[in-house]
CSV table of C-alpha atoms and ligand atoms in Angstrom, one decimal:
chain,number,residue,atom,x,y,z
A,14,UNK,CA,-102.8,38.3,-8.5
A,15,UNK,CA,-100.8,35.9,-10.6
A,16,UNK,CA,-102.8,33.2,-12.2
A,17,UNK,CA,-102.1,29.8,-13.9
A,18,UNK,CA,-101.9,30.3,-17.7
A,19,UNK,CA,-105.2,30.0,-19.7
A,20,UNK,CA,-106.2,26.4,-20.3
A,21,UNK,CA,-103.9,25.0,-17.5
A,22,UNK,CA,-104.9,23.8,-14.0
A,23,UNK,CA,-103.4,23.3,-10.6
A,24,UNK,CA,-104.4,20.1,-8.8
A,25,UNK,CA,-104.9,20.2,-5.0
A,26,UNK,CA,-104.1,17.2,-2.8
A,27,UNK,CA,-107.8,16.2,-2.9
A,28,UNK,CA,-107.8,16.3,-6.7
A,29,UNK,CA,-104.4,14.6,-6.9
A,30,UNK,CA,-105.9,11.8,-4.8
A,31,UNK,CA,-108.5,11.2,-7.5
A,32,UNK,CA,-106.0,11.4,-10.3
A,33,UNK,CA,-103.6,9.0,-8.6
A,34,UNK,CA,-106.4,6.6,-8.0
A,35,UNK,CA,-107.4,6.6,-11.7
A,36,UNK,CA,-103.7,6.4,-12.8
A,37,UNK,CA,-103.1,3.4,-10.5
A,38,UNK,CA,-106.2,1.6,-11.7
A,39,UNK,CA,-105.4,2.2,-15.3
A,40,UNK,CA,-101.8,1.2,-14.9
A,41,UNK,CA,-102.8,-2.0,-13.1
A,42,UNK,CA,-105.3,-2.7,-16.0
A,43,UNK,CA,-102.7,-2.1,-18.7
A,44,UNK,CA,-100.2,-4.4,-16.9
A,45,UNK,CA,-102.9,-7.1,-16.6
A,46,UNK,CA,-103.2,-7.0,-20.4
A,47,UNK,CA,-99.4,-7.5,-20.7
A,48,UNK,CA,-98.4,-3.9,-21.4
A,49,UNK,CA,-95.2,-2.3,-20.2
A,50,UNK,CA,-94.8,1.4,-19.4
A,51,UNK,CA,-92.9,3.8,-21.6
A,52,UNK,CA,-92.1,7.5,-21.1
A,53,UNK,CA,-91.0,9.9,-23.8
A,54,UNK,CA,-89.9,13.6,-23.6
A,55,UNK,CA,-92.5,16.4,-23.1
A,56,UNK,CA,-91.2,18.2,-26.2
A,57,UNK,CA,-90.1,16.7,-29.5
A,58,UNK,CA,-88.8,18.0,-32.8
A,59,UNK,CA,-91.6,19.8,-34.5
A,60,UNK,CA,-91.1,17.7,-37.6
A,61,UNK,CA,-92.4,14.6,-35.8
A,62,UNK,CA,-95.9,16.1,-35.6
A,63,UNK,CA,-95.8,17.9,-39.0
A,64,UNK,CA,-94.7,14.6,-40.7
A,65,UNK,CA,-97.7,12.9,-39.1
A,66,UNK,CA,-100.4,15.5,-39.4
A,67,UNK,CA,-99.2,18.0,-42.0
A,68,UNK,CA,-98.0,21.6,-41.6
A,69,UNK,CA,-101.4,23.0,-40.5
A,70,UNK,CA,-101.0,21.2,-37.1
A,71,UNK,CA,-98.6,24.1,-36.2
A,72,UNK,CA,-101.7,26.3,-35.6
A,73,UNK,CA,-103.1,23.9,-33.1
A,74,UNK,CA,-100.0,23.1,-31.0
A,75,UNK,CA,-97.3,24.8,-28.9
A,76,UNK,CA,-94.5,25.0,-31.4
A,77,UNK,CA,-91.4,27.1,-30.6
A,78,UNK,CA,-87.8,27.7,-31.5
A,79,UNK,CA,-85.3,27.1,-28.7
A,80,UNK,CA,-82.1,29.2,-28.0
A,81,UNK,CA,-80.1,26.9,-30.3
A,82,UNK,CA,-82.5,27.6,-33.2
A,83,UNK,CA,-84.2,24.2,-33.1
A,84,UNK,CA,-87.8,23.9,-34.1
A,85,UNK,CA,-89.6,22.1,-31.3
A,86,UNK,CA,-93.1,21.4,-30.1
A,87,UNK,CA,-94.7,20.4,-26.8
A,88,UNK,CA,-96.3,17.0,-27.6
A,89,UNK,CA,-100.0,17.3,-28.5
A,90,UNK,CA,-100.4,13.5,-28.2
A,91,UNK,CA,-98.2,10.5,-27.6
A,92,UNK,CA,-98.6,8.1,-30.5
A,93,UNK,CA,-96.1,9.8,-32.7
A,94,UNK,CA,-93.5,10.1,-29.8
A,95,UNK,CA,-93.9,6.4,-28.9
A,96,UNK,CA,-93.6,5.3,-32.5
A,97,UNK,CA,-90.5,7.6,-32.9
A,98,UNK,CA,-89.0,5.9,-29.8
A,99,UNK,CA,-89.9,2.4,-31.2
A,100,UNK,CA,-88.1,3.2,-34.5
A,101,UNK,CA,-85.1,4.7,-32.7
A,102,UNK,CA,-84.6,2.1,-30.0
A,103,UNK,CA,-87.0,-0.8,-29.9
A,104,UNK,CA,-87.3,-2.2,-33.4
A,105,UNK,CA,-85.3,-5.3,-32.5
A,106,UNK,CA,-87.5,-6.2,-29.5
A,107,UNK,CA,-89.6,-9.4,-29.7
A,108,UNK,CA,-93.1,-8.8,-31.2
A,109,UNK,CA,-95.7,-8.0,-30.3
A,110,UNK,CA,-94.5,-5.1,-28.3
A,111,UNK,CA,-97.1,-3.7,-25.9
A,112,UNK,CA,-96.4,-0.2,-24.6
A,113,UNK,CA,-98.6,1.9,-22.3
A,114,UNK,CA,-98.1,5.5,-21.2
A,115,UNK,CA,-99.3,8.4,-19.1
A,116,UNK,CA,-98.3,11.9,-20.1
A,117,UNK,CA,-99.3,15.5,-20.3
A,118,UNK,CA,-100.2,16.8,-23.8
A,119,UNK,CA,-100.5,20.4,-25.0
A,120,UNK,CA,-102.8,21.8,-27.6
A,121,UNK,CA,-103.7,25.3,-28.5
A,122,UNK,CA,-107.4,24.5,-28.1
A,123,UNK,CA,-110.1,26.9,-27.1
A,124,UNK,CA,-110.5,26.0,-23.4
A,125,UNK,CA,-113.9,24.9,-22.0
A,126,UNK,CA,-115.1,22.2,-19.7
A,127,UNK,CA,-113.3,19.0,-20.7
A,128,UNK,CA,-111.0,20.8,-23.1
A,129,UNK,CA,-107.8,22.2,-21.8
A,130,UNK,CA,-104.5,23.4,-23.2
A,131,UNK,CA,-102.6,21.1,-20.9
A,132,UNK,CA,-104.3,17.8,-20.3
A,133,UNK,CA,-103.3,14.2,-19.5
A,134,UNK,CA,-103.6,11.2,-21.8
A,135,UNK,CA,-103.3,7.6,-20.8
A,136,UNK,CA,-102.8,5.3,-23.7
A,137,UNK,CA,-101.1,2.4,-25.4
A,138,UNK,CA,-99.6,1.2,-28.6
A,139,UNK,CA,-99.6,-2.4,-29.8
A,140,UNK,CA,-96.7,-3.0,-32.2
A,141,UNK,CA,-96.4,-6.1,-34.4
A,142,UNK,CA,-99.7,-7.8,-34.2
A,143,UNK,CA,-102.9,-7.2,-36.3
A,144,UNK,CA,-104.7,-10.5,-36.0
A,145,UNK,CA,-108.4,-10.3,-35.1
A,146,UNK,CA,-107.6,-11.5,-31.6
A,147,UNK,CA,-105.0,-8.7,-31.2
A,148,UNK,CA,-107.5,-6.0,-32.4
A,149,UNK,CA,-110.3,-7.5,-30.2
A,150,UNK,CA,-108.0,-7.4,-27.2
A,151,UNK,CA,-107.1,-3.7,-27.9
A,152,UNK,CA,-110.7,-2.7,-28.0
A,153,UNK,CA,-111.4,-4.9,-25.0
A,154,UNK,CA,-108.6,-3.3,-23.1
A,155,UNK,CA,-109.8,0.2,-23.7
A,156,UNK,CA,-113.3,-0.7,-22.6
A,157,UNK,CA,-112.1,-2.6,-19.5
A,158,UNK,CA,-109.8,0.3,-18.5
A,159,UNK,CA,-112.7,2.7,-18.3
A,160,UNK,CA,-115.0,0.2,-16.6
A,161,UNK,CA,-112.3,-0.7,-14.0
A,162,UNK,CA,-112.0,3.0,-12.9
A,163,UNK,CA,-115.7,2.8,-12.1
A,164,UNK,CA,-117.6,4.3,-15.0
A,165,UNK,CA,-121.1,2.9,-15.4
A,166,UNK,CA,-122.3,4.3,-18.7
A,167,UNK,CA,-119.9,4.3,-21.6
A,168,UNK,CA,-120.5,3.5,-25.3
A,169,UNK,CA,-118.0,2.3,-27.8
A,170,UNK,CA,-118.5,3.2,-31.5
A,171,UNK,CA,-116.6,1.1,-34.0
A,172,UNK,CA,-115.8,2.3,-37.5
A,173,UNK,CA,-113.5,1.1,-40.2
A,174,UNK,CA,-111.4,3.4,-42.4
A,175,UNK,CA,-110.9,0.8,-45.1
A,176,UNK,CA,-114.7,0.7,-45.5
A,177,UNK,CA,-114.9,4.4,-45.1
A,178,UNK,CA,-112.5,4.9,-48.0
A,179,UNK,CA,-114.3,2.3,-50.1
A,180,UNK,CA,-117.5,4.3,-49.5
A,181,UNK,CA,-115.9,7.4,-50.9
A,182,UNK,CA,-114.7,5.4,-53.9
A,183,UNK,CA,-118.1,4.0,-54.6
A,184,UNK,CA,-119.7,7.5,-54.5
A,185,UNK,CA,-116.8,8.8,-56.6
A,186,UNK,CA,-115.9,11.4,-54.0
A,187,UNK,CA,-112.3,12.4,-54.7
A,188,UNK,CA,-109.8,14.0,-52.3
A,189,UNK,CA,-110.8,17.6,-52.7
A,190,UNK,CA,-114.4,16.7,-52.0
A,191,UNK,CA,-113.3,14.6,-49.0
A,192,UNK,CA,-111.6,17.6,-47.5
A,193,UNK,CA,-114.8,19.5,-47.4
A,194,UNK,CA,-116.9,16.6,-46.2
A,195,UNK,CA,-114.7,15.1,-43.5
A,196,UNK,CA,-115.1,17.9,-40.9
A,197,UNK,CA,-118.9,17.7,-41.3
A,198,UNK,CA,-118.9,13.9,-41.0
A,199,UNK,CA,-116.5,14.1,-38.0
A,200,UNK,CA,-119.0,16.5,-36.2
A,201,UNK,CA,-122.1,14.5,-37.4
A,202,UNK,CA,-123.4,17.7,-39.0
A,203,UNK,CA,-125.6,15.7,-41.4
A,204,UNK,CA,-127.8,18.6,-42.6
A,205,UNK,CA,-124.7,20.6,-43.6
A,206,UNK,CA,-123.3,17.4,-45.1
A,207,UNK,CA,-126.4,16.9,-47.3
A,208,UNK,CA,-125.9,20.5,-48.7
A,209,UNK,CA,-122.1,19.9,-49.2
A,210,UNK,CA,-122.8,16.6,-51.0
A,211,UNK,CA,-125.1,18.5,-53.4
A,212,UNK,CA,-122.2,20.7,-54.2
A,213,UNK,CA,-120.2,17.6,-55.0
A,214,UNK,CA,-122.9,16.4,-57.4
A,215,UNK,CA,-124.2,13.8,-54.9
A,216,UNK,CA,-127.7,14.8,-54.1
A,217,UNK,CA,-131.1,13.1,-53.9
A,218,UNK,CA,-131.2,9.3,-53.2
A,219,UNK,CA,-127.5,8.7,-53.7
A,220,UNK,CA,-126.7,11.4,-51.1
A,221,UNK,CA,-129.2,10.0,-48.7
A,222,UNK,CA,-127.8,6.5,-49.2
A,223,UNK,CA,-124.2,7.8,-48.4
A,224,UNK,CA,-125.4,9.6,-45.2
A,225,UNK,CA,-127.4,6.5,-44.2
A,226,UNK,CA,-124.4,4.3,-44.5
A,227,UNK,CA,-122.4,6.6,-42.3
A,228,UNK,CA,-125.1,6.5,-39.7
A,229,UNK,CA,-126.4,3.0,-39.7
A,230,UNK,CA,-125.5,0.7,-36.9
A,231,UNK,CA,-126.5,-2.3,-39.0
A,232,UNK,CA,-123.6,-4.4,-40.2
A,233,UNK,CA,-126.0,-6.3,-42.4
A,234,UNK,CA,-126.9,-3.1,-44.2
A,235,UNK,CA,-123.2,-2.3,-44.7
A,236,UNK,CA,-122.5,-5.9,-45.9
A,237,UNK,CA,-125.4,-5.7,-48.4
A,238,UNK,CA,-124.1,-2.4,-49.8
A,239,UNK,CA,-120.5,-3.7,-50.2
A,240,UNK,CA,-121.4,-7.3,-51.3
A,241,UNK,CA,-119.7,-6.9,-54.8
A,242,UNK,CA,-116.6,-5.2,-53.4
A,243,UNK,CA,-113.9,-7.8,-52.7
A,244,UNK,CA,-111.7,-5.5,-50.6
A,245,UNK,CA,-114.7,-4.4,-48.5
A,246,UNK,CA,-116.0,-8.0,-48.2
A,247,UNK,CA,-112.6,-9.2,-46.8
A,248,UNK,CA,-112.4,-6.3,-44.4
A,249,UNK,CA,-116.0,-7.0,-43.2
A,250,UNK,CA,-115.2,-10.6,-42.6
A,251,UNK,CA,-112.2,-9.7,-40.5
A,252,UNK,CA,-114.2,-7.1,-38.6
A,253,UNK,CA,-116.9,-9.6,-37.9
A,254,UNK,CA,-114.3,-12.0,-36.3
A,255,UNK,CA,-113.0,-9.1,-34.2
A,256,UNK,CA,-116.6,-8.2,-33.1
A,257,UNK,CA,-117.4,-11.8,-32.2
A,258,UNK,CA,-114.3,-12.0,-30.0
A,259,UNK,CA,-115.0,-8.7,-28.4
A,260,UNK,CA,-118.6,-9.8,-27.5
A,261,UNK,CA,-118.0,-13.4,-26.6
A,262,UNK,CA,-114.4,-13.4,-25.2
A,263,UNK,CA,-114.0,-9.9,-23.8
A,264,UNK,CA,-117.7,-9.5,-22.9
A,265,UNK,CA,-118.0,-6.1,-24.4
A,266,UNK,CA,-121.5,-5.7,-25.7
A,267,UNK,CA,-122.0,-1.9,-25.3
A,268,UNK,CA,-120.8,-1.0,-28.8
A,269,UNK,CA,-122.3,0.2,-32.0
A,270,UNK,CA,-121.0,0.2,-35.6
A,271,UNK,CA,-120.5,3.7,-36.9
A,272,UNK,CA,-118.8,4.1,-40.3
A,273,UNK,CA,-118.8,7.8,-39.8
A,274,UNK,CA,-115.9,7.8,-37.4
A,275,UNK,CA,-113.2,10.0,-38.9
A,276,UNK,CA,-109.7,9.8,-37.5
A,277,UNK,CA,-106.4,10.9,-39.2
A,278,UNK,CA,-107.2,9.5,-42.7
A,279,UNK,CA,-103.6,9.7,-43.8
A,280,UNK,CA,-102.3,7.2,-41.3
A,281,UNK,CA,-105.2,5.4,-39.8
A,282,UNK,CA,-106.6,2.3,-41.6
A,283,UNK,CA,-108.9,-0.6,-40.8
A,284,UNK,CA,-110.7,-0.6,-37.5
A,285,UNK,CA,-111.0,2.7,-35.6
A,286,UNK,CA,-113.0,3.3,-32.5
A,287,UNK,CA,-114.2,5.9,-29.9
A,288,UNK,CA,-115.6,5.6,-26.5
A,289,UNK,CA,-118.0,8.2,-25.2
A,290,UNK,CA,-119.5,9.0,-21.8
A,291,UNK,CA,-122.9,10.4,-22.7
A,292,UNK,CA,-123.1,12.0,-19.2
A,293,UNK,CA,-120.5,14.6,-20.4
A,294,UNK,CA,-122.6,16.2,-23.1
A,295,UNK,CA,-120.6,18.2,-25.7
A,296,UNK,CA,-117.1,17.0,-24.8
A,297,UNK,CA,-118.1,13.4,-24.3
A,298,UNK,CA,-115.3,11.6,-26.1
A,299,UNK,CA,-113.2,9.8,-23.6
A,300,UNK,CA,-111.1,7.6,-25.9
A,301,UNK,CA,-110.1,7.3,-29.5
A,302,UNK,CA,-107.9,4.8,-31.3
A,303,UNK,CA,-107.5,2.2,-34.0
A,304,UNK,CA,-104.9,0.7,-36.3
A,305,UNK,CA,-102.6,3.0,-38.2
A,306,UNK,CA,-99.3,3.2,-40.2
A,307,UNK,CA,-96.6,5.5,-39.0
A,308,UNK,CA,-93.5,3.4,-38.6
A,309,UNK,CA,-92.2,3.7,-42.2
A,310,UNK,CA,-93.0,7.4,-42.2
A,311,UNK,CA,-90.6,7.7,-39.3
A,312,UNK,CA,-87.9,5.7,-41.1
A,313,UNK,CA,-88.6,2.2,-39.6
A,314,UNK,CA,-89.5,-1.1,-41.1
A,315,UNK,CA,-93.2,-1.2,-41.4
A,316,UNK,CA,-95.0,-3.4,-38.9
A,317,UNK,CA,-98.7,-3.4,-37.9
A,318,UNK,CA,-99.5,-0.8,-35.3
A,319,UNK,CA,-102.6,0.0,-33.3
A,320,UNK,CA,-103.4,1.9,-30.1
A,321,UNK,CA,-105.7,4.2,-28.3
A,322,UNK,CA,-105.6,7.3,-26.1
A,323,UNK,CA,-107.9,8.0,-23.2
A,324,UNK,CA,-108.5,11.6,-22.0
A,325,UNK,CA,-107.6,11.3,-18.3
A,326,UNK,CA,-109.3,14.6,-17.3
A,327,UNK,CA,-112.5,13.8,-19.0
A,328,UNK,CA,-112.5,10.4,-17.3
A,329,UNK,CA,-112.5,12.2,-13.9
A,330,UNK,CA,-115.3,14.6,-15.1
A,331,UNK,CA,-117.4,11.6,-16.2
A,332,UNK,CA,-116.9,9.8,-12.9
A,333,UNK,CA,-117.8,12.9,-11.0
A,334,UNK,CA,-120.9,13.4,-13.2
A,335,UNK,CA,-121.9,9.8,-12.5
A,336,UNK,CA,-121.6,10.5,-8.7
A,337,UNK,CA,-118.7,8.1,-8.2
A,338,UNK,CA,-117.3,7.9,-4.7
A,339,UNK,CA,-113.6,8.2,-5.0
A,340,UNK,CA,-111.5,6.5,-2.3
A,341,UNK,CA,-111.2,9.1,0.5
A,342,UNK,CA,-107.8,10.6,1.2
A,343,UNK,CA,-107.7,9.2,4.7
A,344,UNK,CA,-104.8,9.7,7.2
A,345,UNK,CA,-104.2,6.5,9.1
A,346,UNK,CA,-103.2,8.0,12.4
A,347,UNK,CA,-102.9,11.5,13.9
A,348,UNK,CA,-101.0,11.8,17.2
A,349,UNK,CA,-101.6,14.4,19.8
A,350,UNK,CA,-99.1,15.0,22.6
A,351,UNK,CA,-100.9,16.5,25.6
A,352,UNK,CA,-97.9,18.8,26.3
A,353,UNK,CA,-94.5,19.7,24.8
A,354,UNK,CA,-92.8,17.1,27.0
A,355,UNK,CA,-94.5,14.4,25.1
A,356,UNK,CA,-93.1,15.5,21.7
A,357,UNK,CA,-90.2,13.1,21.7
A,358,UNK,CA,-92.4,10.1,22.4
A,359,UNK,CA,-94.9,11.3,19.9
A,360,UNK,CA,-92.3,11.5,17.1
A,361,UNK,CA,-90.8,8.2,18.1
A,362,UNK,CA,-94.2,6.5,17.8
A,363,UNK,CA,-94.9,8.3,14.5
A,364,UNK,CA,-91.6,7.2,13.0
A,365,UNK,CA,-92.1,3.5,14.1
A,366,UNK,CA,-95.6,3.5,12.5
A,367,UNK,CA,-94.3,5.1,9.3
A,368,UNK,CA,-91.7,2.4,9.0
A,369,UNK,CA,-94.7,-0.1,8.9
A,370,UNK,CA,-96.2,1.8,6.0
A,371,UNK,CA,-98.8,3.6,8.1
A,372,UNK,CA,-99.5,7.2,7.2
A,373,UNK,CA,-99.0,9.4,10.3
A,374,UNK,CA,-99.1,13.0,11.2
A,375,UNK,CA,-98.8,14.7,14.6
A,376,UNK,CA,-99.8,18.0,16.2
A,377,UNK,CA,-97.0,20.5,15.4
A,378,UNK,CA,-98.8,23.6,16.7
A,379,UNK,CA,-99.1,22.7,20.4
A,380,UNK,CA,-102.9,23.2,20.2
A,381,UNK,CA,-105.3,22.1,22.8
A,382,UNK,CA,-107.0,18.8,22.7
A,383,UNK,CA,-110.3,20.1,21.3
A,384,UNK,CA,-108.7,21.9,18.4
A,385,UNK,CA,-106.4,19.0,17.7
A,386,UNK,CA,-109.2,16.6,17.5
A,387,UNK,CA,-111.1,18.9,15.2
A,388,UNK,CA,-108.0,19.2,12.9
A,389,UNK,CA,-107.7,15.4,12.9
A,390,UNK,CA,-111.3,15.1,11.8
A,391,UNK,CA,-110.8,17.6,9.1
A,392,UNK,CA,-107.8,15.6,7.9
A,393,UNK,CA,-110.0,12.5,7.7
A,394,UNK,CA,-107.8,10.7,10.3
A,395,UNK,CA,-109.0,7.2,11.0
A,396,UNK,CA,-107.4,6.9,14.4
A,397,UNK,CA,-106.0,9.4,16.9
A,398,UNK,CA,-103.3,8.5,19.4
A,399,UNK,CA,-103.2,10.7,22.5
A,400,UNK,CA,-99.9,10.7,24.3
A,401,UNK,CA,-100.7,11.6,27.9
A,402,UNK,CA,-98.8,11.7,31.1
A,403,UNK,CA,-100.7,9.1,33.1
A,404,UNK,CA,-100.8,6.6,30.3
A,405,UNK,CA,-97.1,7.1,29.4
A,406,UNK,CA,-96.1,6.2,33.0
A,407,UNK,CA,-97.6,2.8,32.1
A,408,UNK,CA,-95.7,2.8,28.7
A,409,UNK,CA,-99.2,3.2,27.1
A,410,UNK,CA,-101.2,5.7,25.0
A,411,UNK,CA,-104.9,6.3,24.3
A,412,UNK,CA,-106.1,5.1,20.9
A,413,UNK,CA,-109.3,6.8,19.7
A,414,UNK,CA,-111.4,5.5,16.8
A,415,UNK,CA,-112.5,8.7,15.0
A,416,UNK,CA,-115.6,7.0,13.4
A,417,UNK,CA,-117.1,5.6,16.7
A,418,UNK,CA,-115.4,7.9,19.2
A,419,UNK,CA,-114.5,4.9,21.3
A,420,UNK,CA,-111.1,5.0,23.2
A,421,UNK,CA,-108.9,2.3,24.6
A,422,UNK,CA,-105.5,2.3,26.4
A,423,UNK,CA,-102.9,0.5,24.4
A,424,UNK,CA,-99.3,-0.4,25.3
A,425,UNK,CA,-96.9,1.5,23.0
A,426,UNK,CA,-95.4,-1.9,21.9
A,427,UNK,CA,-98.8,-3.0,20.8
A,428,UNK,CA,-100.0,0.0,18.8
A,429,UNK,CA,-99.1,-1.4,15.4
A,430,UNK,CA,-100.7,-4.8,16.0
A,431,UNK,CA,-103.8,-3.1,17.5
A,432,UNK,CA,-104.1,-0.9,14.4
A,433,UNK,CA,-103.7,-3.9,12.1
A,434,UNK,CA,-106.1,-6.2,14.1
A,435,UNK,CA,-108.4,-4.0,16.1
B,15,AMP,P1,-107.1,12.4,-29.6
B,15,AMP,O1,-105.6,12.2,-29.5
B,15,AMP,O2,-107.5,13.7,-30.2
B,15,AMP,O3,-107.8,11.2,-30.3
B,15,AMP,O4,-107.6,12.5,-28.2
B,15,AMP,C1,-107.7,11.4,-27.3
B,15,AMP,C2,-108.6,11.8,-26.1
B,15,AMP,O5,-107.9,12.8,-25.4
B,15,AMP,C3,-109.9,12.4,-26.5
B,15,AMP,O6,-110.9,11.4,-26.6
B,15,AMP,C4,-110.2,13.2,-25.3
B,15,AMP,O7,-110.8,12.5,-24.2
B,15,AMP,C5,-108.8,13.7,-24.8
B,15,AMP,N1,-108.5,15.1,-25.3
B,15,AMP,C6,-108.2,15.5,-26.5
B,15,AMP,N2,-108.0,16.8,-26.5
B,15,AMP,C7,-108.2,17.3,-25.2
B,15,AMP,C8,-108.2,18.5,-24.6
B,15,AMP,N3,-107.8,19.7,-25.2
B,15,AMP,N4,-108.4,18.6,-23.3
B,15,AMP,C9,-108.8,17.5,-22.6
B,15,AMP,N5,-108.8,16.3,-23.1
B,15,AMP,C10,-108.6,16.1,-24.4
């Protein structure tokens, strides 16, 4: 039997119904925050991703040479493509420019629950604004997006890469040391980190202090440590304004400060954040984002940029784990002709109702009434119309409510109004 490639999935109509529900809710939320949709190609020049993330990214993505000898890659994320498109076509647009997207991404990851080789991201990029209110809105938008789809329990962790870099500077941890330490910080492997810090001549109290600052949720503690560092003090002041707005204006209070958030250190700067769904266990990160600098790297005139990406598939897993009731894939009407002579009338009624935006299907197998009603129930039909001889003589049909089982005779001309106002 032929199977879908490892790490990819098919989505059945029932699953698609869930995905479209989430997509619709997220798109509505993005638009309510003033974002406009953008779409970029599924594959890009490989160089786009190596320029952003370095040559080692090739091991983690689907990179290939096409028949014309071009080095290409299936996109592993959408920030680089969107910024490439901005530099190529949108630089003259009025700022700020607010772009949102949905798109499949491809990574040569080890598949497991919540981790796939083909997965969907929803996300946005905010180009040309970095005031505290712009940043607070970005964080607020990410949180609202996940709340609006119906998630109950999510946590936002907020870090700051400017402070993170100052921390490394204070403890005199240079680039080579950072390379060893970053993956451990990223995975919160603090015991291993303590050992690695020892190898970097940072043991004992100083090592403990470093680890504590990565873990603490107390802004006061962080402020106390940095109080003589002008760069850090300024960054902390800005960050406090962002957090005040996030709490008081955007009503987001489920967040924690976490300096240990590591994102692409080469291009992220300032505020970075992640949103987790604890219910998911190991692969619990739903969203990641922050402010970054990529425009000049791609040949454009530098402007402030920030954004986030939400893992669409994990959002569904989290909703399922929380027991969320998705809108059911109901069929408005199923029409059953009692015999083949009624087929023409059946289809005519179906077509009329479809024109009114009602979803309609009809029996196409000439089954008996019992089997047809069973099928209608299996299809989650809300109403059934039975086209019978006796009723048709009176230009009427039988309308059955599938929930209550009650039936009424309705003139054909009044089907639509009866369905709308029962
Ligand atoms: P990133 O671009 O790595 O910051 O990822 C953004 C979000 O995409 C993550 O928070 C995850 O929810 C989701 N994500 C990343 N990689 C995968 C994957 N292999 N499968 C499913 N979702 C993923």
